[in-house]
Short mmCIF file of N, CA and C in Angstrom, two decimals:
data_model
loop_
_atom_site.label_atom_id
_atom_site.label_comp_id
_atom_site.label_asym_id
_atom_site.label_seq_id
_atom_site.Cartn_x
_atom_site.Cartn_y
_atom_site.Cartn_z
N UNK W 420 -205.17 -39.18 87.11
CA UNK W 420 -205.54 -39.13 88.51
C UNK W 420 -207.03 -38.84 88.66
N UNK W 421 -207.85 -39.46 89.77
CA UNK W 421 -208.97 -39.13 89.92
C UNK W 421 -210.09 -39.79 88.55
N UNK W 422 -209.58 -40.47 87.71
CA UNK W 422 -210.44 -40.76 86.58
C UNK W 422 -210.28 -40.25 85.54
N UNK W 423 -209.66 -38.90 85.29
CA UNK W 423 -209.65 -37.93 84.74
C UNK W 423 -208.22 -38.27 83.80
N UNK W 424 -208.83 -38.17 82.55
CA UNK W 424 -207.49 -38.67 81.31
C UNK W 424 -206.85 -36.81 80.75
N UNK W 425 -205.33 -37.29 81.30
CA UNK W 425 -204.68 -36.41 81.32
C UNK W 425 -203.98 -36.48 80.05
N UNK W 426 -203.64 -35.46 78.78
CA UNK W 426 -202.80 -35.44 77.63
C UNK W 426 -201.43 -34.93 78.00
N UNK W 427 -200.53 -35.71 77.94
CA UNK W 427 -199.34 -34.74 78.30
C UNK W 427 -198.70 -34.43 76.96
N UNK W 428 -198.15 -33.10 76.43
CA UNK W 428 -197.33 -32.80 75.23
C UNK W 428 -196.22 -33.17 75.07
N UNK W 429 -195.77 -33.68 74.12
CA UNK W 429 -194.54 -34.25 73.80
C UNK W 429 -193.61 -32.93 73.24
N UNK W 430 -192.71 -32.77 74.18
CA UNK W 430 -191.79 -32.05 74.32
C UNK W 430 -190.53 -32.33 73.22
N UNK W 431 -190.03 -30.84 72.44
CA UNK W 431 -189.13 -31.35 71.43
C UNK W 431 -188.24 -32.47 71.47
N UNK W 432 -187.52 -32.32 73.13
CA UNK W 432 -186.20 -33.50 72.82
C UNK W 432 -186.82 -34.79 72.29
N UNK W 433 -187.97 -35.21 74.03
CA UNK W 433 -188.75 -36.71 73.54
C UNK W 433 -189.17 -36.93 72.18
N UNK W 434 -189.49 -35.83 71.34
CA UNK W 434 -189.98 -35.90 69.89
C UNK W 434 -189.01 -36.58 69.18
N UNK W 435 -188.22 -35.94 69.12
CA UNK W 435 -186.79 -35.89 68.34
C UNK W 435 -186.14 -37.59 68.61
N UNK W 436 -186.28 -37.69 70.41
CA UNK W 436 -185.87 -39.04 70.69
C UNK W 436 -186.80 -40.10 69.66
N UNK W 437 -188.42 -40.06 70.18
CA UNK W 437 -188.92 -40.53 69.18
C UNK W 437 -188.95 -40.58 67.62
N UNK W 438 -188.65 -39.65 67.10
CA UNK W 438 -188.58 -40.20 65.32
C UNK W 438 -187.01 -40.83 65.29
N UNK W 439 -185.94 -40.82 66.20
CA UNK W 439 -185.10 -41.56 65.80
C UNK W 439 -185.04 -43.21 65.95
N UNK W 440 -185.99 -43.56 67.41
CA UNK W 440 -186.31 -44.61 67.65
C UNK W 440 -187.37 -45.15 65.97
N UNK W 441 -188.26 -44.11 65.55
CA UNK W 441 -188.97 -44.81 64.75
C UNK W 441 -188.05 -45.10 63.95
N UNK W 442 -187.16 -44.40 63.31
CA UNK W 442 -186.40 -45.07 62.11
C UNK W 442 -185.81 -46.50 62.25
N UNK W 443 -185.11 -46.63 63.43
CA UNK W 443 -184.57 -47.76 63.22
C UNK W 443 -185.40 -49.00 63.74
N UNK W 444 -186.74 -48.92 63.96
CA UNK W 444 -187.75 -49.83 64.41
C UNK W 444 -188.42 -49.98 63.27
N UNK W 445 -188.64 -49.10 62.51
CA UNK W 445 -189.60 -48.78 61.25
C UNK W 445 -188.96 -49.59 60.43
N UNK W 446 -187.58 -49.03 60.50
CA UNK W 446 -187.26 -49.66 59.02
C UNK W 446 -186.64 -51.16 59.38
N UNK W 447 -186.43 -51.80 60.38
CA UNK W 447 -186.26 -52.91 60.72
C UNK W 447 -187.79 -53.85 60.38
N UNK W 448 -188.56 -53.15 60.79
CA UNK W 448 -190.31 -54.01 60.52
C UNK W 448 -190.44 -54.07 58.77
N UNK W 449 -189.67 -52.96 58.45
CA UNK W 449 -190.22 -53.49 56.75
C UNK W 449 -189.45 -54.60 56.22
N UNK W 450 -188.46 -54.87 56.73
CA UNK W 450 -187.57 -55.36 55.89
C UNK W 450 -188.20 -56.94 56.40
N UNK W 451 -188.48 -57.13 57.59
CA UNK W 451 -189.41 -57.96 58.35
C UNK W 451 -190.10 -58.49 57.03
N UNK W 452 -191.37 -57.44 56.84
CA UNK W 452 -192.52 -57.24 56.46
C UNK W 452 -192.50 -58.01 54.97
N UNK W 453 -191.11 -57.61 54.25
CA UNK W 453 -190.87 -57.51 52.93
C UNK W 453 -191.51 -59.28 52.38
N UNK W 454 -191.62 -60.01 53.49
CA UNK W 454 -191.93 -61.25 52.53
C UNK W 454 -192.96 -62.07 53.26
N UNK W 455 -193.90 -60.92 53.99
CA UNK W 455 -195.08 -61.20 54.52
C UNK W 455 -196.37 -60.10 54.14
N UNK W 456 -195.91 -59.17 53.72
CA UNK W 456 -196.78 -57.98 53.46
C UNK W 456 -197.52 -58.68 51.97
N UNK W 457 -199.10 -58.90 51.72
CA UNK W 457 -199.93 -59.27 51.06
C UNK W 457 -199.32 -58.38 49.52
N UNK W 458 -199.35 -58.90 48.40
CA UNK W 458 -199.06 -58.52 47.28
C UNK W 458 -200.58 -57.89 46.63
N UNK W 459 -201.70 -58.74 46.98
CA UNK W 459 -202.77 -57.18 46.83
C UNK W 459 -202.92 -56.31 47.09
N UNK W 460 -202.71 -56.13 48.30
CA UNK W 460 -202.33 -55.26 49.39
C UNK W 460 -201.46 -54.02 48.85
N UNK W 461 -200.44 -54.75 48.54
CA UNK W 461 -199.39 -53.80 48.03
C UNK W 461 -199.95 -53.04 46.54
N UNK W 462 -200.20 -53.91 45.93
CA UNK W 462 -200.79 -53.64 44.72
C UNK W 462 -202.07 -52.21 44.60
N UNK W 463 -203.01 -52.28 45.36
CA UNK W 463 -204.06 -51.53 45.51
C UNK W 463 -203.10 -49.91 46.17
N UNK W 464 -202.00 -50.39 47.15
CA UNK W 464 -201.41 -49.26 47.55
C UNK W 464 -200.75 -48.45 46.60
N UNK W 465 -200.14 -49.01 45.92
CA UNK W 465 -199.07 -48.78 45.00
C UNK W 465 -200.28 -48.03 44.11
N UNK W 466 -200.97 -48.57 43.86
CA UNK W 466 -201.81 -47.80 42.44
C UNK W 466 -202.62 -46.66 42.85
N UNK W 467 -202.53 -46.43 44.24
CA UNK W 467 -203.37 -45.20 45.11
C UNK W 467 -202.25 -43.91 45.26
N UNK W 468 -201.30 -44.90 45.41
CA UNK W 468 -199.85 -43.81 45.22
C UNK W 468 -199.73 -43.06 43.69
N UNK W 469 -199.36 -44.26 42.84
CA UNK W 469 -199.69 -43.56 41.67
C UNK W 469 -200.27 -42.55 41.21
N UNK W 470 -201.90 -42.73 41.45
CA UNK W 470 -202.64 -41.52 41.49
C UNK W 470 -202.69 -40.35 41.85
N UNK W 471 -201.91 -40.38 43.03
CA UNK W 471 -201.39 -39.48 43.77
C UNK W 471 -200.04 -38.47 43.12
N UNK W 472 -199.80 -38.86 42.76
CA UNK W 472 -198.47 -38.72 41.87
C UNK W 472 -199.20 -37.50 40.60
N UNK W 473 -199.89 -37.91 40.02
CA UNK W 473 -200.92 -36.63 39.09
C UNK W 473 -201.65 -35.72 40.20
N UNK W 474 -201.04 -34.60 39.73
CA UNK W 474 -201.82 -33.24 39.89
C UNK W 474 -203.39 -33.32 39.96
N UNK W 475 -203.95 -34.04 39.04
CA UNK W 475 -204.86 -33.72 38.76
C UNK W 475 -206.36 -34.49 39.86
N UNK W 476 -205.31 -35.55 39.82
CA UNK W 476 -206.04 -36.73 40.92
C UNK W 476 -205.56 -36.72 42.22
N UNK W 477 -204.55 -35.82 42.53
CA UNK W 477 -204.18 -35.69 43.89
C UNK W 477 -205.43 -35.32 44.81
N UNK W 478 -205.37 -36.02 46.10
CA UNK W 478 -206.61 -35.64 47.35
C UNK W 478 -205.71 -36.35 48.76
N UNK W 479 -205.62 -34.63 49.12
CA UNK W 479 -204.99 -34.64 50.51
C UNK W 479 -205.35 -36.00 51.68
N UNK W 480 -206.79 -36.18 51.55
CA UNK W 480 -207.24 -37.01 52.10
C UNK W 480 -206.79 -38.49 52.18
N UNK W 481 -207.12 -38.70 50.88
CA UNK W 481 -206.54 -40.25 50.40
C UNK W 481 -205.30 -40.04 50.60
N UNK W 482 -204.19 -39.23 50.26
CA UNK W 482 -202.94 -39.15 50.86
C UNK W 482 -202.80 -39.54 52.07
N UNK W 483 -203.26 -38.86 52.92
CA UNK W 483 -203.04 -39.00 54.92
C UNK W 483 -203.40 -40.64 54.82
N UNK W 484 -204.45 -41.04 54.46
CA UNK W 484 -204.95 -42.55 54.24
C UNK W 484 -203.87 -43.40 53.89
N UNK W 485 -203.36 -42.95 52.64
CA UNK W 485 -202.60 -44.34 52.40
C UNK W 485 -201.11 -44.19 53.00
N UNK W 486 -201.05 -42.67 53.55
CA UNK W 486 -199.40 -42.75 54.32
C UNK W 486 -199.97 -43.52 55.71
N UNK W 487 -201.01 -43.41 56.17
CA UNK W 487 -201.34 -44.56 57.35
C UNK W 487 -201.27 -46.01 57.14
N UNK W 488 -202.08 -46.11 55.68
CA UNK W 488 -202.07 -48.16 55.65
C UNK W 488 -200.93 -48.15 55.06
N UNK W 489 -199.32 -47.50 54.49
CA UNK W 489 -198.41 -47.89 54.16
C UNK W 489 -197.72 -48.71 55.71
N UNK W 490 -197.50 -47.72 56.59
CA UNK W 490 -197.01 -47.66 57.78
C UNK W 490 -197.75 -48.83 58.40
N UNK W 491 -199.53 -48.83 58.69
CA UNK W 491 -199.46 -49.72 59.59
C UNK W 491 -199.62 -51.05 58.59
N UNK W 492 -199.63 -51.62 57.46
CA UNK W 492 -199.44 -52.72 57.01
C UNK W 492 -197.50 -53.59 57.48
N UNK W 493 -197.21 -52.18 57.30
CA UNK W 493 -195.24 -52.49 57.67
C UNK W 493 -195.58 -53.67 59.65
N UNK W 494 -196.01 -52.28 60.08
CA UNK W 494 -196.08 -52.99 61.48
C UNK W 494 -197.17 -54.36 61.49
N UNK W 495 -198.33 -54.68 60.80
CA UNK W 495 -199.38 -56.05 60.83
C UNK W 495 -198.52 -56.93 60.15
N UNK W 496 -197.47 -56.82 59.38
CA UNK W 496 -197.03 -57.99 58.69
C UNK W 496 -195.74 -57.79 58.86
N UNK W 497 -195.15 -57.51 59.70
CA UNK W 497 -193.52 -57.41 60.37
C UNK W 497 -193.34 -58.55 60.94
N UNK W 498 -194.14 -59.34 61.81
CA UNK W 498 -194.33 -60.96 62.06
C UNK W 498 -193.85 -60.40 63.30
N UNK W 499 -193.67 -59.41 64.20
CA UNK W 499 -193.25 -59.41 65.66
C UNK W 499 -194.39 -58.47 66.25
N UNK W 500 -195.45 -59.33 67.24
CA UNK W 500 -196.02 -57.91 67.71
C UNK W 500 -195.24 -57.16 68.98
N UNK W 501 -194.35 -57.73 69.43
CA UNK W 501 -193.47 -56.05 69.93
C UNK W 501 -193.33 -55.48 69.97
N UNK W 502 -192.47 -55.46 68.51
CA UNK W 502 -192.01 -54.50 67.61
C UNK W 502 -193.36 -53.45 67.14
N UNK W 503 -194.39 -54.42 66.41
CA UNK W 503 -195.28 -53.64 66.33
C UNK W 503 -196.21 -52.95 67.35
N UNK W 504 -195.96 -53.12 68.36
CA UNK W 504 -196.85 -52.37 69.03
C UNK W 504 -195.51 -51.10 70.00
N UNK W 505 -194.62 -51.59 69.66
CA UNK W 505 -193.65 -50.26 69.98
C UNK W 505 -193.77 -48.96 69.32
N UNK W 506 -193.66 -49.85 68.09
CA UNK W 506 -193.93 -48.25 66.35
C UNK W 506 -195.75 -47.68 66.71
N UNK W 507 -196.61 -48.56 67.24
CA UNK W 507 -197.63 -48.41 67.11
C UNK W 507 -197.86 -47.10 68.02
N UNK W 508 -196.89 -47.36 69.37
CA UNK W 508 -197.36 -46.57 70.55
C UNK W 508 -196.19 -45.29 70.64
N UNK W 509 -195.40 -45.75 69.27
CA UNK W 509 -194.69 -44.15 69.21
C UNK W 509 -195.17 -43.50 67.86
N UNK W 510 -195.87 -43.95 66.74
CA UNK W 510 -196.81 -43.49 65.98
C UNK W 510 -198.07 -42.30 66.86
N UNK W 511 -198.54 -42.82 67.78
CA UNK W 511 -199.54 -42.79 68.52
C UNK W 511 -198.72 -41.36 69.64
N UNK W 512 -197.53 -41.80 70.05
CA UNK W 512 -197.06 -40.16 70.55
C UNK W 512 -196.82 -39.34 70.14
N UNK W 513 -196.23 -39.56 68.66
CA UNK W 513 -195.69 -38.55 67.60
C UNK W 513 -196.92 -38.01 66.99
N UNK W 514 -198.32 -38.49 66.99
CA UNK W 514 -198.93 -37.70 66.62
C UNK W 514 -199.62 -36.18 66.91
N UNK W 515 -199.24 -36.11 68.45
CA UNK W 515 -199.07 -35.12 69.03
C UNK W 515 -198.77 -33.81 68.58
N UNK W 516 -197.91 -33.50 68.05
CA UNK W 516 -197.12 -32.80 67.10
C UNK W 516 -196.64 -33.18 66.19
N UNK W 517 -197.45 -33.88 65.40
CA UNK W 517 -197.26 -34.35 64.08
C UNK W 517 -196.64 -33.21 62.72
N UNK W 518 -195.90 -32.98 62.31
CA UNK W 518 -195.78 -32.13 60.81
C UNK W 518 -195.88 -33.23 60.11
N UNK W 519 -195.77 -34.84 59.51
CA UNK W 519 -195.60 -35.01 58.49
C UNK W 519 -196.50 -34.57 56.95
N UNK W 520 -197.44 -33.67 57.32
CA UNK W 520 -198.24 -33.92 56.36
C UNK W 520 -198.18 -31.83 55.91
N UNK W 521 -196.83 -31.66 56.06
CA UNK W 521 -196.18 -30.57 55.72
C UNK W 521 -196.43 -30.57 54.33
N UNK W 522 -196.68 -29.56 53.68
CA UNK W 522 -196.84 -29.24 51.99
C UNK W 522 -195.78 -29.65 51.43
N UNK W 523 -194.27 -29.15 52.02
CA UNK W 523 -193.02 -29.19 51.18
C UNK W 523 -192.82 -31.04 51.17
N UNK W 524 -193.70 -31.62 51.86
CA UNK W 524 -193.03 -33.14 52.06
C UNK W 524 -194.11 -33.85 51.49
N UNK W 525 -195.22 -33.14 50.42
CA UNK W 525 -196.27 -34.20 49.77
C UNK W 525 -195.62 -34.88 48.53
N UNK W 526 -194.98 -34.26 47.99
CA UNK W 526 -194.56 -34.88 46.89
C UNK W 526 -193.17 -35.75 46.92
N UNK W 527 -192.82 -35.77 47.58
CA UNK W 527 -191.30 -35.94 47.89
C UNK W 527 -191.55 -37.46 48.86
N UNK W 528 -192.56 -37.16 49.70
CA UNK W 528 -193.66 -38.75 50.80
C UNK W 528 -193.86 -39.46 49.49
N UNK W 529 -194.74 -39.21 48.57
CA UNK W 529 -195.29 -39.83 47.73
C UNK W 529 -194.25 -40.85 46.95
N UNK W 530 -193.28 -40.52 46.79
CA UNK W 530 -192.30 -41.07 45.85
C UNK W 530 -191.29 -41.90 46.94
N UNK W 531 -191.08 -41.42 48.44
CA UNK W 531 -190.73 -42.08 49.24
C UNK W 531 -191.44 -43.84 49.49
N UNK W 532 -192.39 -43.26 49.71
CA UNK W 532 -193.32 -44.35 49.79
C UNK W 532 -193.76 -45.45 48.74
N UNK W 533 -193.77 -44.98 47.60
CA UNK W 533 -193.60 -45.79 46.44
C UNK W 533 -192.28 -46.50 46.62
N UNK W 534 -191.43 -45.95 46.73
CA UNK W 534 -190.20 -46.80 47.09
C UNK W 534 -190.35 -47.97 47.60
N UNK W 535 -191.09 -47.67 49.02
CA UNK W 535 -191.17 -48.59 50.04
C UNK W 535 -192.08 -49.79 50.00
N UNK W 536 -193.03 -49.28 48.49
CA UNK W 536 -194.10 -50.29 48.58
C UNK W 536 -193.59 -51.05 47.23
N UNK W 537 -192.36 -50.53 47.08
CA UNK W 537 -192.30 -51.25 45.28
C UNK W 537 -191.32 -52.31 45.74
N UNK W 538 -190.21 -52.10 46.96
CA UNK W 538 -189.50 -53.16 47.50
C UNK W 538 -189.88 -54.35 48.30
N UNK W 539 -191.02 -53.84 49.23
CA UNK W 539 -191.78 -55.04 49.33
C UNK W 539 -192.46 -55.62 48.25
N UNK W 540 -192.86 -55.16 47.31
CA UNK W 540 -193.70 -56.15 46.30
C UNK W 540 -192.42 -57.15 45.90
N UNK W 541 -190.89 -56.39 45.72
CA UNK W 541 -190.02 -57.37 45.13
C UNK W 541 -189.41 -58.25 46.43
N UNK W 542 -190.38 -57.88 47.13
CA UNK W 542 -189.67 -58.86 48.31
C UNK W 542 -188.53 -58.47 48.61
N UNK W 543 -187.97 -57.58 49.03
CA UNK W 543 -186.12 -57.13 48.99
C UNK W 543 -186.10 -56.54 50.19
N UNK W 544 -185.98 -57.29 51.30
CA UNK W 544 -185.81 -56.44 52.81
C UNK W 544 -185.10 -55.47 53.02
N UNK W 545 -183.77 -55.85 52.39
CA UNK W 545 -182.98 -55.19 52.63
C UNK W 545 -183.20 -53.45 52.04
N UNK W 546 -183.66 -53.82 50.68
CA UNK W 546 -184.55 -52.42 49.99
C UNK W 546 -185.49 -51.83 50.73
N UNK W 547 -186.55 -52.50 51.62
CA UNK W 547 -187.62 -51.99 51.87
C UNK W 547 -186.98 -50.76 53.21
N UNK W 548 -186.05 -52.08 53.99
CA UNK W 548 -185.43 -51.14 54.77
C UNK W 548 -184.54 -50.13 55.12
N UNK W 549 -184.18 -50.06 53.76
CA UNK W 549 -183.46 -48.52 53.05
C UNK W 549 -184.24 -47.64 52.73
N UNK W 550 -185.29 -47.92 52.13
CA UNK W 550 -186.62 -47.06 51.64
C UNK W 550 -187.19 -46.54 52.80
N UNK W 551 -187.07 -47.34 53.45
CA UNK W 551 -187.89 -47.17 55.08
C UNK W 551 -187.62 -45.62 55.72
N UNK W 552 -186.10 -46.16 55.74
CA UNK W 552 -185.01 -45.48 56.71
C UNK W 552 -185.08 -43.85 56.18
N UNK W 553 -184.98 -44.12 55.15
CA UNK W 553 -184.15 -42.80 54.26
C UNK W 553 -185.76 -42.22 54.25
N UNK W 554 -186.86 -42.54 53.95
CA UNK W 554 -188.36 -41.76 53.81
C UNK W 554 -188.40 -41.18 55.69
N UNK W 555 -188.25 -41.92 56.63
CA UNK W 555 -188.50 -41.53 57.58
C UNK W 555 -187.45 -40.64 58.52
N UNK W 556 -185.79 -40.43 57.73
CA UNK W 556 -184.71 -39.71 58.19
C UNK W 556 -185.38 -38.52 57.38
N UNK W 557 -185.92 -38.15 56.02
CA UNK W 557 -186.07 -37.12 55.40
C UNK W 557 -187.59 -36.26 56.34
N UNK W 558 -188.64 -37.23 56.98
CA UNK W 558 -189.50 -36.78 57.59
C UNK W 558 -188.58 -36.03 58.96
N UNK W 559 -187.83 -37.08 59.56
CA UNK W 559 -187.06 -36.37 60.85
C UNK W 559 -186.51 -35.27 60.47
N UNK W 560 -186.03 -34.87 59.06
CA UNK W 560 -185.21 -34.26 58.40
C UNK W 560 -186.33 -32.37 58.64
N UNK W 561 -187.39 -32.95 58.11
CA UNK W 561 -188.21 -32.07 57.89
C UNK W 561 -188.35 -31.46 59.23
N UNK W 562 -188.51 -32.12 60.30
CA UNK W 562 -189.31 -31.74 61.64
C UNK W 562 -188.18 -31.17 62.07
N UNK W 563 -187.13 -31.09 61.87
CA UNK W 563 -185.82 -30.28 62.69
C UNK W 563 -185.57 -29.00 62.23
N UNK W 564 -186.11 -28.98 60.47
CA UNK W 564 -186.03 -27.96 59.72
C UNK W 564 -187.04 -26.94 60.65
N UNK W 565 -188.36 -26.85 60.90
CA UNK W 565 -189.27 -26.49 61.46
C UNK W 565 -189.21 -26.29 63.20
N UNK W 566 -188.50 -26.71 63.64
CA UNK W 566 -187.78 -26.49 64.92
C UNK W 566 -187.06 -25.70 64.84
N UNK W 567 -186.49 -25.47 63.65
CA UNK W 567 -185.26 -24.21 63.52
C UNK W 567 -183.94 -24.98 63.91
N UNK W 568 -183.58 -26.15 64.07
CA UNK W 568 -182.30 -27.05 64.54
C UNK W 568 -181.72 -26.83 62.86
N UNK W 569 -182.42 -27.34 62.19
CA UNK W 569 -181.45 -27.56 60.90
C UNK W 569 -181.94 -26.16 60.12
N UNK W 570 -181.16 -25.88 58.66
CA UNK W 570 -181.52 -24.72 58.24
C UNK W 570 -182.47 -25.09 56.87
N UNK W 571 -183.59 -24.14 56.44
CA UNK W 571 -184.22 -24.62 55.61
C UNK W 571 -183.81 -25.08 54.59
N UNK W 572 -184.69 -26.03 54.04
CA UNK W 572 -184.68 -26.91 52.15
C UNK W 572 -183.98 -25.74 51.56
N UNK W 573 -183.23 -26.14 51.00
CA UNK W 573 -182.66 -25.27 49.31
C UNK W 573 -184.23 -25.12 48.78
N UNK W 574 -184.96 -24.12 47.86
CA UNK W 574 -185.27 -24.06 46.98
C UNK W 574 -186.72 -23.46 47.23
#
């Protein structure tokens, strides 16, 4: 109103509504994606993941990075911009109150995501969109834990 750009907070339920919408949009775009997503592409990701994977070469940074170009390569090569600009503009609300980049979920993302980038390289929609699903139910998984809805991780 008046010119003036207003932020409104995304309130737990809408949250909650949103990461369930992402799953089944998300993982519908990969499976999309699975035989349009660039194999260099994938390749350069996959080997950034890797790295990631050693202790020694781990960097939070490049992490947040490549959990972004995993995600938005899914939505540029899903072949629907709809779709992609649905995930885009609930990416874009969920960041609001973002946890994914929770400590207990770096290592556990990392290997998720390898998943997701090793089924698109084999082209396997149906894989990518299991990989999809199950990386982004374990993120929803996480954010409920932290709400206090579900009870904490074992361990």
């Amino acid at each position: 109103p008046n010119g003036m750009l207003v932020v409104r907070e995304v309130g737990l339920t809408e949250y909650l509504e949103l990461l369930s919408l992402r799953v089944l949009l998300e993982g519908e775009a990969a499976s999309l994606a699975a035989t349009r997503a660039p194999a260099a592409v994938l390749a350069r990701i996959e080997q950034g993941l890797r790295e990631q994977l050693d202790p020694a070469r781990a960097d939070p940074h490049a992490e947040a990075r490549l959990d972004e170009e995993i995600h938005e390569l899914v939505v540029a090569h899903c072949g629907n911009r709809s779709l992609g600009a649905l995930i885009t503009d609930i990416h874009r609300r969920l960041r609001m109150r973002d946890l994914s980049h929770a400590p207990e979920r770096l290592v556990p993302a990392r290997e998720e995501h390898l998943a997701v980038v090793r089924a698109l390289q084999a082209r396997d929609a149906d894989g990518a969109r299991r990989a999809m699903v199950e990386h982004l139910e374990r993120v929803r998984a996480n954010h409920l834990r932290h709400a206090g809805i579900l009870p904490a991780a074992p361990g």
